[in-house]
Structure formats: structure tokens, C-alpha cells
Short mmCIF file of C-alpha atoms in Angstrom, two decimals:
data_model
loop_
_atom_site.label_atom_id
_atom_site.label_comp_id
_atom_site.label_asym_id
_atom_site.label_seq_id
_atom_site.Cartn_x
_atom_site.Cartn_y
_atom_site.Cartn_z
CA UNK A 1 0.00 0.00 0.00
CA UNK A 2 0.91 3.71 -0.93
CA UNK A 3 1.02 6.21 1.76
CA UNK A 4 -0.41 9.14 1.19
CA UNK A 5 1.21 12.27 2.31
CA UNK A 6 -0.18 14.50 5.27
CA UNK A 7 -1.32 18.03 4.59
CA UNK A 8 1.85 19.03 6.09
CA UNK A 9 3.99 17.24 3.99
CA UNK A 10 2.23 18.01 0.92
CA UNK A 11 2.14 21.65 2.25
CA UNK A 12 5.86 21.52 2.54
CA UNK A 13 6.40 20.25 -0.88
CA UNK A 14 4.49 22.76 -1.97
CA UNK A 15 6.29 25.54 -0.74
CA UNK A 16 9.52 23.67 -1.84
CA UNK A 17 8.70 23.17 -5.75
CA UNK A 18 7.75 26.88 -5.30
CA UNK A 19 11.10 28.18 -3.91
CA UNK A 20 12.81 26.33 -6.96
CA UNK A 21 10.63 27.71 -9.24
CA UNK A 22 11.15 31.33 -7.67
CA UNK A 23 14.64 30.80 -7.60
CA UNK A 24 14.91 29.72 -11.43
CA UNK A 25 13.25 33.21 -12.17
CA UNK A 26 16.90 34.58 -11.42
CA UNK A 27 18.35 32.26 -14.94
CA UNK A 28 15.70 34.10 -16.57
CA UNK A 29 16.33 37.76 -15.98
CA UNK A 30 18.10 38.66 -19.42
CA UNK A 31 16.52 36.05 -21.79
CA UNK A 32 13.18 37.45 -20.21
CA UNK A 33 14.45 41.00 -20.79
CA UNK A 34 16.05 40.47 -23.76
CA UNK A 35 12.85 38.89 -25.53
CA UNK A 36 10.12 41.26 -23.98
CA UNK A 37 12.91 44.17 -25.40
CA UNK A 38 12.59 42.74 -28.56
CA UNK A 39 8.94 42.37 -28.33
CA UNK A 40 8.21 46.03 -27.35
CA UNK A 41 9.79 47.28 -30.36
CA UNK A 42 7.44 45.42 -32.31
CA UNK A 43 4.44 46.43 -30.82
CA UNK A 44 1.26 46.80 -32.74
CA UNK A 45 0.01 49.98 -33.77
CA UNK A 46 -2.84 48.94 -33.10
CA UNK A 47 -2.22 49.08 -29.20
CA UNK A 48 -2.17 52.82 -29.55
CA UNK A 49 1.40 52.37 -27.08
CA UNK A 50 4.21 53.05 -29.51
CA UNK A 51 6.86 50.96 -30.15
CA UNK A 52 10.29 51.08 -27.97
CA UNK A 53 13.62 51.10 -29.29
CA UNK A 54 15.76 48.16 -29.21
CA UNK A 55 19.59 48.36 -27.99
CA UNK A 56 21.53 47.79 -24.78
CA UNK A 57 19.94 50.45 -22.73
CA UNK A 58 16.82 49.20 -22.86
CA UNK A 59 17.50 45.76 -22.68
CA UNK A 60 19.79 46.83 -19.74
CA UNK A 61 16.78 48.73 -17.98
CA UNK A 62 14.49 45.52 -19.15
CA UNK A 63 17.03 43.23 -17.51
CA UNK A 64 16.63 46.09 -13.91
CA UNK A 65 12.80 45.66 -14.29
CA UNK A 66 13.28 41.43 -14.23
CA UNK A 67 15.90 41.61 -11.52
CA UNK A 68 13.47 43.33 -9.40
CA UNK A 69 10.54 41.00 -9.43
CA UNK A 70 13.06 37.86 -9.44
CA UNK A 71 14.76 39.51 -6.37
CA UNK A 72 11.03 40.69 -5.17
CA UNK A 73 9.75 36.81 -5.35
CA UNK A 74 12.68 35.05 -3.76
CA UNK A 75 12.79 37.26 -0.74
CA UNK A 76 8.49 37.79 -0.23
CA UNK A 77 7.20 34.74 1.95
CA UNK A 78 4.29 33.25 -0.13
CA UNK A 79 1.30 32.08 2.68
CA UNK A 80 -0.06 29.41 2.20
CA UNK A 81 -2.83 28.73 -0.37
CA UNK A 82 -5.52 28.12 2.12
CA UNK A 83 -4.51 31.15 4.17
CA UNK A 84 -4.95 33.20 1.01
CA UNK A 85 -8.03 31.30 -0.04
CA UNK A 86 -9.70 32.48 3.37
CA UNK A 87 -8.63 36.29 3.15
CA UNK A 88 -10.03 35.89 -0.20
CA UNK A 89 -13.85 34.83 1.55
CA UNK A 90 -13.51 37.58 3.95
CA UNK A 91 -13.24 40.06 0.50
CA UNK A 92 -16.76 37.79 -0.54
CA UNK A 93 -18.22 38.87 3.18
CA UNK A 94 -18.26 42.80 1.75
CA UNK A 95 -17.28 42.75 -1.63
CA UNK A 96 -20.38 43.60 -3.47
CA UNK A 97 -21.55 46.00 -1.19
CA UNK A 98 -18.68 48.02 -1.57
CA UNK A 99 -18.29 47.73 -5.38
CA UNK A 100 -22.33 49.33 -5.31
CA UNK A 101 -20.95 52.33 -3.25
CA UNK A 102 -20.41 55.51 -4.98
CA UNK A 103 -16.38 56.53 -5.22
CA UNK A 104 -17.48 59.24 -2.89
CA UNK A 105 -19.14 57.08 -0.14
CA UNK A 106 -16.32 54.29 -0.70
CA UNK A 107 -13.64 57.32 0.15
CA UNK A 108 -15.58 59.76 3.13
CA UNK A 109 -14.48 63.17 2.95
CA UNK A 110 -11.76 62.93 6.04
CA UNK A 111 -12.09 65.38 8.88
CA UNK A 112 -10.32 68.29 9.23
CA UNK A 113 -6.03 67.46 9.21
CA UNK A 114 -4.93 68.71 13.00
CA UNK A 115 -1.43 68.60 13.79
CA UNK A 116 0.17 66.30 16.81
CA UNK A 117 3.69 66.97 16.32
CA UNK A 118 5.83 69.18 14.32
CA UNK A 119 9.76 68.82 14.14
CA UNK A 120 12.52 70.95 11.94
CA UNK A 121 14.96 68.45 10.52
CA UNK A 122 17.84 68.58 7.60
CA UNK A 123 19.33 66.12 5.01
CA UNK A 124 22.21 67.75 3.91
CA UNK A 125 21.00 70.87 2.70
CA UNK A 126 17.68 70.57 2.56
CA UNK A 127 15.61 72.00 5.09
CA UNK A 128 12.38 70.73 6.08
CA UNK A 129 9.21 70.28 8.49
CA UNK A 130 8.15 66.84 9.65
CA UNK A 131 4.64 66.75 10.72
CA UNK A 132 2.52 64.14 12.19
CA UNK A 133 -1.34 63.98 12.43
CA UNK A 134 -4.56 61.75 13.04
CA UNK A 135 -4.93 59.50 9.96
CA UNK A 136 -8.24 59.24 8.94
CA UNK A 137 -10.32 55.59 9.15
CA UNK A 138 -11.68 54.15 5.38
CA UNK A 139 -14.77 52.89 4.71
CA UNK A 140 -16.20 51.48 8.01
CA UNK A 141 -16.36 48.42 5.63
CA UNK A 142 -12.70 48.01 5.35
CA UNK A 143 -11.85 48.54 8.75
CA UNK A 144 -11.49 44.60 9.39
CA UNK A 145 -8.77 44.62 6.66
CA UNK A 146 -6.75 47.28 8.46
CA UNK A 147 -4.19 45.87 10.94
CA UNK A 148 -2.08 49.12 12.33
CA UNK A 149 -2.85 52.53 12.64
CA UNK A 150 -0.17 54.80 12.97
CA UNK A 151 0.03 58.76 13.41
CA UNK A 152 0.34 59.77 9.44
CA UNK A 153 3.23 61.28 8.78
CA UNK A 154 4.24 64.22 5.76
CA UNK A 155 8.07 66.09 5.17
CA UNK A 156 6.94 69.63 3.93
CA UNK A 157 9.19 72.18 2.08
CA UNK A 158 7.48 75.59 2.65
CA UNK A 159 8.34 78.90 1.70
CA UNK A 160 7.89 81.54 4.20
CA UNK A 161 6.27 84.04 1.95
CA UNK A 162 2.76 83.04 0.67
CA UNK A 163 1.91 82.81 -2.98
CA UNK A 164 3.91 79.54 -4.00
CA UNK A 165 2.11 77.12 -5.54
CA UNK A 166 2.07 73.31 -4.27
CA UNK A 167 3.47 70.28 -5.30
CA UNK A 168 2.31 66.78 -3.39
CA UNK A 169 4.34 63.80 -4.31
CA UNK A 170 3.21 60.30 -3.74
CA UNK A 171 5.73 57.63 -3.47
CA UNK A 172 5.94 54.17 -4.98
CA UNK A 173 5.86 51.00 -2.69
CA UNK A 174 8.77 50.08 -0.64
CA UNK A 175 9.91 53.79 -0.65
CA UNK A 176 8.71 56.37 2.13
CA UNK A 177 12.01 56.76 3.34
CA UNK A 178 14.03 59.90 3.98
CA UNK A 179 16.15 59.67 0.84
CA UNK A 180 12.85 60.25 -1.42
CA UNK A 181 13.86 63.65 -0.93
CA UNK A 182 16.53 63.25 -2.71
CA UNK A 183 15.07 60.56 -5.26
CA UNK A 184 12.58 62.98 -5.94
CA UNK A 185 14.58 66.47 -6.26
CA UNK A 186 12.43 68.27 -2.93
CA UNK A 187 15.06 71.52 -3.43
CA UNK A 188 15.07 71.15 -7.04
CA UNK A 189 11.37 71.59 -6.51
CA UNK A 190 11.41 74.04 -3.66
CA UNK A 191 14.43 76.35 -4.72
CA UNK A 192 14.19 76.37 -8.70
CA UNK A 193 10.64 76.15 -9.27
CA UNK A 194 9.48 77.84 -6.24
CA UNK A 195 6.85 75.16 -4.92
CA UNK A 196 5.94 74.10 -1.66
CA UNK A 197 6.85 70.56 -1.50
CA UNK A 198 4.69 68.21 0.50
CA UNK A 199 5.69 64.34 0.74
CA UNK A 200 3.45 61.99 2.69
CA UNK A 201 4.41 58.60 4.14
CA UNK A 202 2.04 55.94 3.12
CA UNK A 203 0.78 53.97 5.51
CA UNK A 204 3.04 50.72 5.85
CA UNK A 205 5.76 51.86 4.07
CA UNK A 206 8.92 53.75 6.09
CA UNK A 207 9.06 54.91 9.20
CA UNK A 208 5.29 53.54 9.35
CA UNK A 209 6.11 50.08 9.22
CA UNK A 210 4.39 47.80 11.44
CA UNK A 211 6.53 44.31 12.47
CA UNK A 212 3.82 41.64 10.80
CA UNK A 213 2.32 43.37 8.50
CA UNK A 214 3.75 43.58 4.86
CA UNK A 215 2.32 46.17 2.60
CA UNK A 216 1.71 45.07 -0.45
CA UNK A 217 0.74 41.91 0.72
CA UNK A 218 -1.42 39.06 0.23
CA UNK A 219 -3.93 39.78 1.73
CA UNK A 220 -6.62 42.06 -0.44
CA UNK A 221 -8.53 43.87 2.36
CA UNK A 222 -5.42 45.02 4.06
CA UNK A 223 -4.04 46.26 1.11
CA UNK A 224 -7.23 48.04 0.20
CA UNK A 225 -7.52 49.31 3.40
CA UNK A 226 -4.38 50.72 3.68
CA UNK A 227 -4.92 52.05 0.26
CA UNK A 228 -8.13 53.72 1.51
CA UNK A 229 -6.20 55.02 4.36
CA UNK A 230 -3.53 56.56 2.28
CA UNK A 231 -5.81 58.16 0.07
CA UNK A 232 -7.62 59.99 2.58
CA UNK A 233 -4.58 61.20 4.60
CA UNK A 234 -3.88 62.88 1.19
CA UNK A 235 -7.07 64.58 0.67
CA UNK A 236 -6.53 65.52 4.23
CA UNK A 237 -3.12 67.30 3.39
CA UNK A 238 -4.51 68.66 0.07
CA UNK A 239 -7.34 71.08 1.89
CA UNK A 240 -4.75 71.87 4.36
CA UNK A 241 -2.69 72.88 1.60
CA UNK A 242 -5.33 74.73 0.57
CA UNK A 243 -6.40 76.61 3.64
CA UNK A 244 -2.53 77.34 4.41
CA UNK A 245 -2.59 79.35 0.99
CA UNK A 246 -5.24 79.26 -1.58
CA UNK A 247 -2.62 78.58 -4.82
CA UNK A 248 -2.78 75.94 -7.04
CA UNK A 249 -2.00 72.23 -6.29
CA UNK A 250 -0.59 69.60 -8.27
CA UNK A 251 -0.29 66.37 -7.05
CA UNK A 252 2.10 63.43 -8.36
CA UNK A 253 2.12 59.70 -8.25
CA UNK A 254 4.96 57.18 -8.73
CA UNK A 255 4.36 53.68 -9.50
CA UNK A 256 1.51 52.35 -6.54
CA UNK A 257 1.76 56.08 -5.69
CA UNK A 258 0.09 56.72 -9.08
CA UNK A 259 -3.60 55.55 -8.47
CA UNK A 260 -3.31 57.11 -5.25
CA UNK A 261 -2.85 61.02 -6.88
CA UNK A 262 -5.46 59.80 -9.77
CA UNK A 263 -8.12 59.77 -7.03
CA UNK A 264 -7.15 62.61 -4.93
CA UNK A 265 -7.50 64.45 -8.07
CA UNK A 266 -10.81 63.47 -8.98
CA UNK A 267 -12.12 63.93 -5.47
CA UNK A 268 -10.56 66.88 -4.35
CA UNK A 269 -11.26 69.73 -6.91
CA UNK A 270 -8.86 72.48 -5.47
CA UNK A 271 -6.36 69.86 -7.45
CA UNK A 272 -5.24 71.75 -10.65
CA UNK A 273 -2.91 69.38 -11.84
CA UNK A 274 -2.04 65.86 -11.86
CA UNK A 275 0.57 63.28 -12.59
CA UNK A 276 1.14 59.94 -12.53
CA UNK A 277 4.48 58.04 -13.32
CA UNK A 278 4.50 54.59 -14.43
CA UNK A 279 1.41 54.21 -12.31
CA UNK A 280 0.33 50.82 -11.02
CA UNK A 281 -3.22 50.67 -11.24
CA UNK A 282 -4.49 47.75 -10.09
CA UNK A 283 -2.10 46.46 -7.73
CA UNK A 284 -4.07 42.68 -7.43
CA UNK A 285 -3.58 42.65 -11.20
CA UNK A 286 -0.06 43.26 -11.01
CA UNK A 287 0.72 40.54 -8.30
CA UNK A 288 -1.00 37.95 -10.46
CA UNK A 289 0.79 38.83 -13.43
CA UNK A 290 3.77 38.04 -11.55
CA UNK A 291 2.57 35.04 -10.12
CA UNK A 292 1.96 33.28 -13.46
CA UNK A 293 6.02 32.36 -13.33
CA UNK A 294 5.50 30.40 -10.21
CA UNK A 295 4.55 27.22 -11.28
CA UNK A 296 1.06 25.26 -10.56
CA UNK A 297 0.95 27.33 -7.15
CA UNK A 298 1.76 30.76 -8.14
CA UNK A 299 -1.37 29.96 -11.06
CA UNK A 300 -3.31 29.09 -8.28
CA UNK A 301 -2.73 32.16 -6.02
CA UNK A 302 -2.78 34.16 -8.82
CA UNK A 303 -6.23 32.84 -9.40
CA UNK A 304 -7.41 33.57 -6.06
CA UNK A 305 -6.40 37.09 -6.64
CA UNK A 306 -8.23 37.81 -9.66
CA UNK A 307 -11.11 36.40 -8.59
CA UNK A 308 -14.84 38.23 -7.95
CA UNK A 309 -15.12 39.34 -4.52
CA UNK A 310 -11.03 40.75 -5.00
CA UNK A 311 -12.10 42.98 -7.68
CA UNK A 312 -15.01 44.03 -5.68
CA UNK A 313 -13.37 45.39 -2.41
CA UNK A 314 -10.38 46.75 -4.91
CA UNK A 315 -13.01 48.53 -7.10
CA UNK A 316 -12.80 51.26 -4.16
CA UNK A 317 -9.45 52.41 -5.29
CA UNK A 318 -10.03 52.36 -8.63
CA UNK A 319 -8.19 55.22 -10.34
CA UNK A 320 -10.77 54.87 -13.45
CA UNK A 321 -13.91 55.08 -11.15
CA UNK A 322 -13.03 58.98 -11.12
CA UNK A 323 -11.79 61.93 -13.31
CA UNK A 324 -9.73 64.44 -12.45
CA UNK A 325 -11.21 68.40 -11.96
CA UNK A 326 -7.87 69.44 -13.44
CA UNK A 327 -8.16 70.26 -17.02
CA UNK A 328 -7.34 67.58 -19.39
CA UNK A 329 -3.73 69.54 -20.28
CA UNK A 330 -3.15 69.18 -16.95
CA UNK A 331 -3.00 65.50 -16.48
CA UNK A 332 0.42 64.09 -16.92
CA UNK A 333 0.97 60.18 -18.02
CA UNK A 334 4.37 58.92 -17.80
CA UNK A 335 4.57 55.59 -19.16
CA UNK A 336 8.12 52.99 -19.35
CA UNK A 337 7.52 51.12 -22.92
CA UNK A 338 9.67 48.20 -21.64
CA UNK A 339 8.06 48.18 -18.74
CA UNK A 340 8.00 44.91 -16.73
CA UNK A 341 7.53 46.03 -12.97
CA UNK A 342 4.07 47.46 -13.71
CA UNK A 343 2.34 47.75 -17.65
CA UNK A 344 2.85 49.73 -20.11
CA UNK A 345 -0.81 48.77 -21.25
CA UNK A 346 -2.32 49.82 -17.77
CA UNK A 347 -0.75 53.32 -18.49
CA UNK A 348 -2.12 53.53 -21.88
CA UNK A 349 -5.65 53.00 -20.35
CA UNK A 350 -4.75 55.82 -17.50
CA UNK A 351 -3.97 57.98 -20.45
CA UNK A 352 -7.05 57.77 -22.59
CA UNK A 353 -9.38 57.93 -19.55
CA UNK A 354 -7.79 61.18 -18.74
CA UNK A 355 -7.34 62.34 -21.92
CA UNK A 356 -4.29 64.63 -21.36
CA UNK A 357 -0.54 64.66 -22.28
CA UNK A 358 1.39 61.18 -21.79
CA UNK A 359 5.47 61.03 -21.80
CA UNK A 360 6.08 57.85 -23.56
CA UNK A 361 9.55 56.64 -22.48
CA UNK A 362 11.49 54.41 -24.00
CA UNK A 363 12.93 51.86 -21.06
CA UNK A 364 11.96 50.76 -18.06
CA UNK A 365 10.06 50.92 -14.70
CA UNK A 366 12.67 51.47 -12.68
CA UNK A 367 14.64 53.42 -15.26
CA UNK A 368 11.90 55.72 -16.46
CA UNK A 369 12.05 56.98 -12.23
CA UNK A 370 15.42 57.82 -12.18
CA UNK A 371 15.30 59.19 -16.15
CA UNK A 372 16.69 62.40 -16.93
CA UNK A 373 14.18 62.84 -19.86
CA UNK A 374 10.98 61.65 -17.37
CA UNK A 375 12.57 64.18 -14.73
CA UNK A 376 12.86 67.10 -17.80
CA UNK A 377 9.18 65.95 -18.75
CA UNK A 378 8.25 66.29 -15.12
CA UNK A 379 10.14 69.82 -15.00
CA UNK A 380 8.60 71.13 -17.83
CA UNK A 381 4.94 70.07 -16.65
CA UNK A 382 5.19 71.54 -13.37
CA UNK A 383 7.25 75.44 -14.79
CA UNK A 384 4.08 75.49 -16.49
CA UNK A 385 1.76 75.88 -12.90
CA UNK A 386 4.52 78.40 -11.28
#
């Protein structure tokens, strides 16, 4: 007689075959990159995303884009299926009554942004204001997805004379830290093109880390809750901005960052301008996508997170549930052609929902951030508000 394995040795084998798998994604980083490369610069017309060009850079930049998500996938802990599978029933237990809710019920105007704490602090040379204050709750709905609540946090670069415009920059995931300021050019910004510079830690992500909790993670409410959170801490900050001085307000998303600006600006009409940079806009998409490369389990997950009640309680943040009150000139796509972190298709649907300008750039996800030509697109957006 055979025996038949236990659920814990078939759940270690599991996990096993899927660590191989993840760790064979590593062998495929340049024929990946070189292929999808090769691909983009034979894209369709038809697509309405032009084609990229082909040559070391971009396969270089492809080859970045694959590093990340093989680098991303050894070092994430996968959960069990089952564990999954039941965060995935708790989505069912709300899921359609949050997908009937209006995108203005879904996101509650938050209360009125009151300062806890206010330090001075410096990087180098730049100068700027740490504050902390109450973060708003979501949707009473999501409040069983969200596991921490911290004080929200924001680094502001203000001018001491009024009349400067505003400029509110969203970070991607895994960033939050002190050196965005750099990343993203705050006294470039501040000193040169004479905004106020306001930069908001999402919840999970920096200093607002929790130990236990992983943001993006597999579970879908918490990450839509979280999501929820972080967009109303930013339509908190945006009618502060606005009662601190009355001048118009752009506000900026990179990467997961992206969906978060697209629905500040179509809730929050003091927002003038908007931009989003290789945005992510369904993050639950995105993690599937990914998923596909890990064998008969990764399918399976990835199943699990495009299913029903998932799209349901992820509807709430849907960037294409709103449209901006900025004028369609100023709404700002910047989309990576080769990119592999995100897609370039996702962008393209951003794009023609908004109608505005897009920056089409010829590389990659990670590339296209650190770009000079996406940083001289950005530039020339943003002179055009000051």
C-alpha cells in the first residue's frame, strides 16, 4: 500500500517546488528582458502604445525591471494557499456592497487634518518640516482589513512668503524613506521652481512600518484598506494645503503612488494638476501577473487574486472610477515602454481615460524613475503651474 502524504507534507512540498521555481526566475532575468525588449519594439500599432527602441539600454533597464521582481519573489514569503483562499472569503463577506458604493461614499471626505507633532529636521541641505497627524479611518467596511494605525506622517518644504504654488508627491511602494527627498529632487522643486513641497508617508511603508504586517501583501482587504487610508490622509493634506494658501496644487504619483494622486485628483477639486508616473493601477492585477512564473501554485494564487469578490473590495481604489477636476492639459501620463515592474498597457488605459498629455519613455520601470528625460518631462509640466 501507498502512503499518502499529510497536509503538512504536501504543504511543505508545496512551498519547496515553489522556492525552486522562484529561484529559477533569477536564470531568466536577461533572456526574459532580452525577448520582452525585442517584443516592445514590435508592438502593434494597433495598441495605440508606440513601439520602444531596441539596444543595450533598454535591454539593460528591461534586464533592472526582471531583476526586481526575481529579487522581489525570492525574498516575499508566499502564505499558504488556504490562508490566502480564506482572506479571499472575507473580500466575498463585503465585496459587493462596496463595489455598489459611490467613489465618494467608498472614500468619506476625512475630517479636518490637526497637527500632533511638528519637528525641523535637515538632510544635507535641505531643510524641512516633519509633521505628524490623526490618519483618517476608510470605509467602516474596510476597517477589518486594516491591521495598524499609525500617526500619518508628511516632510513639507514651505516657503515663508505666501503665494507659491504646491506640489504633493506620492511615493511608490517600498519607498517612504528619507532619501525620497533626494530621489525625488524636494530643493530642485522648492528652490528652482518655487513650490511648496509636500511628501506623505504611506501607511506601511517607512518609518510607518508595522513588524507583521507587509504592505503590499497578500492579503486584499489590508491592502485596500491601507490604500483607503492613504488616500484619505492625502485629501486631508490637500485642503490643508489649501487653507494654508489658496494657490494651485498639483499632485504626483509614482508607481503604486500613481492611483493614489489619480483619485485625490478626482475627489478633491482644489487639485489643478495631476501626474502619474508609471502608475500601477491595479495592484491585485499586477501581483497575479507576476505570479503566473511560479509554477502550478503561483497559477493558483494568482487565481485567487483575480477572482470576484477581489475585484469588488479593490473597485474602491479604482483610479478609473473617477476623473480628475484638473483640465485635461493638466493630467500628466508617464509611461516605461519596456516596462516589466508594472504595464505599459495599464498606463495607456490611464492615459485615454484622462485624456491629457502622456510622456512615452522608452525603457523601463525602474529606469523611467530615475530618467533624466521623465525628470525634464516632469520639470517642464510643473514650470508650467509656477
Amino acid at each position: 500500500m501507498t502512503a499518502t502524504p499529510g497536509p503538512d507534507r504536501g504543504r511543505w512540498q508545496n512551498r519547496f517546488d515553489s522556492s525552486l521555481t522562484r529561484m529559477s526566475l533569477l536564470a531568466e532575468v536577461l533572456p526574459r528582458a532580452v525577448l520582452s525588449s525585442r517584443s516592445a519594439s514590435h508592438r502593434a500599432a494597433a495598441t495605440g502604445i508606440p513601439s520602444s527602441a531596441f539596444g543595450v539600454r533598454q535591454v539593460g533597464e528591461t534586464a533592472l525591471d526582471e531583476f526586481f521582481i526575481a529579487g522581489f519573489s525570492l525574498l516575499r514569503a508566499v502564505p499558504d494557499e488556504d490562508d490566502i483562499r480564506a482572506n479571499v472569503d472575507r473580500c466575498a463577506l463585503v465585496g459587493s456592497r462596496l463595489r455598489a458604493l459611490p467613489m465618494t461614499e467608498a472614500n468619506p471626505d476625512p475630517p479636518e487634518l490637526r497637527i500632533q507633532r511638528s519637528i525641523r529636521r535637515k538632510l544635507g541641505p535641505v531643510a524641512y518640516e516633519r509633521l505628524d497627524y490623526a490618519s483618517p479611518d476608510p470605509h467602516p467596511l474596510l476597517l477589518t482589513g486594516d491591521k495598524t494605525k499609525t500617526a500619518a506622517t508628511v516632510r513639507v518644504l514651505e516657503h515663508r512668503e505666501r503665494g507659491h504654488p504646491w506640489l504633493l508627491w506620492i511615493h511608490g511602494a517600498g519607498q517612504g524613506r528619507i532619501d525620497d527627498l533626494l530621489s525625488l529632487r524636494a530643493a530642485f522643486l522648492h528652490e528652482e521652481l518655487g513650490y511648496n513641497v509636500v511628501f506623505p508617508v504611506l501607511p506601511g511603508h517607512g518609518m510607518r512600518r508595522s513588524k507583521g504586517v507587509t504592505f503590499p501583501g497578500f492579503d486584499p482587504m489590508a491592502n485596500v484598506a491601507l490604500t483607503a487610508r492613504g488616500i484619505a490622509e492625502v485629501r486631508a493634506l490637500v485642503r490643508w494645503m489649501h487653507a494654508q494658501d489658496p494657490t494651485p496644487i498639483t499632485v504626483g504619483g509614482i508607481s503604486l503612488g500613481g492611483p493614489v494622486a489619480a483619485i485625490v485628483a478626482g475627489l478633491e477639486p482644489q487639485v489643478q494638476s495631476v501626474i502619474a508616473v508609471v502608475p500601477m493601477l491595479d495592484l491585485h492585477a499586477t501581483m497575479a501577473h507576476h505570479l503566473l512564473r511560479g509554477g502550478d501554485r503561483g497559477r493558483a494564487i494568482a487565481d485567487l487574486l483575480r477572482s470576484d469578490p477581489v475585484q469588488d473590495v479593490t473597485s474602491v481604489v479604482d483610479p478609473l472610477r473617477v476623473v480628475p477636476h484638473a483640465q485635461a492639459d493638466r493630467r500628466l501620463v508617464v509611461a516605461a515602454l519596456n516596462d516589466r515592474v508594472t504595464s505599459v498597457a495599464a498606463a495607456e488605459r490611464l492615459h485615454a481615460h484622462w485624456s491629457g498629455p502622456v510622456h512615452w519613455y522608452p525603457g523601463g520601470h525602474i529606469g523611467g524613475v530615475m530618467s533624466s528625460a521623465v525628470r525634464a518631462a516632469i520639470t517642464d509640466f510643473a514650470s508650467a503651474q509656477t
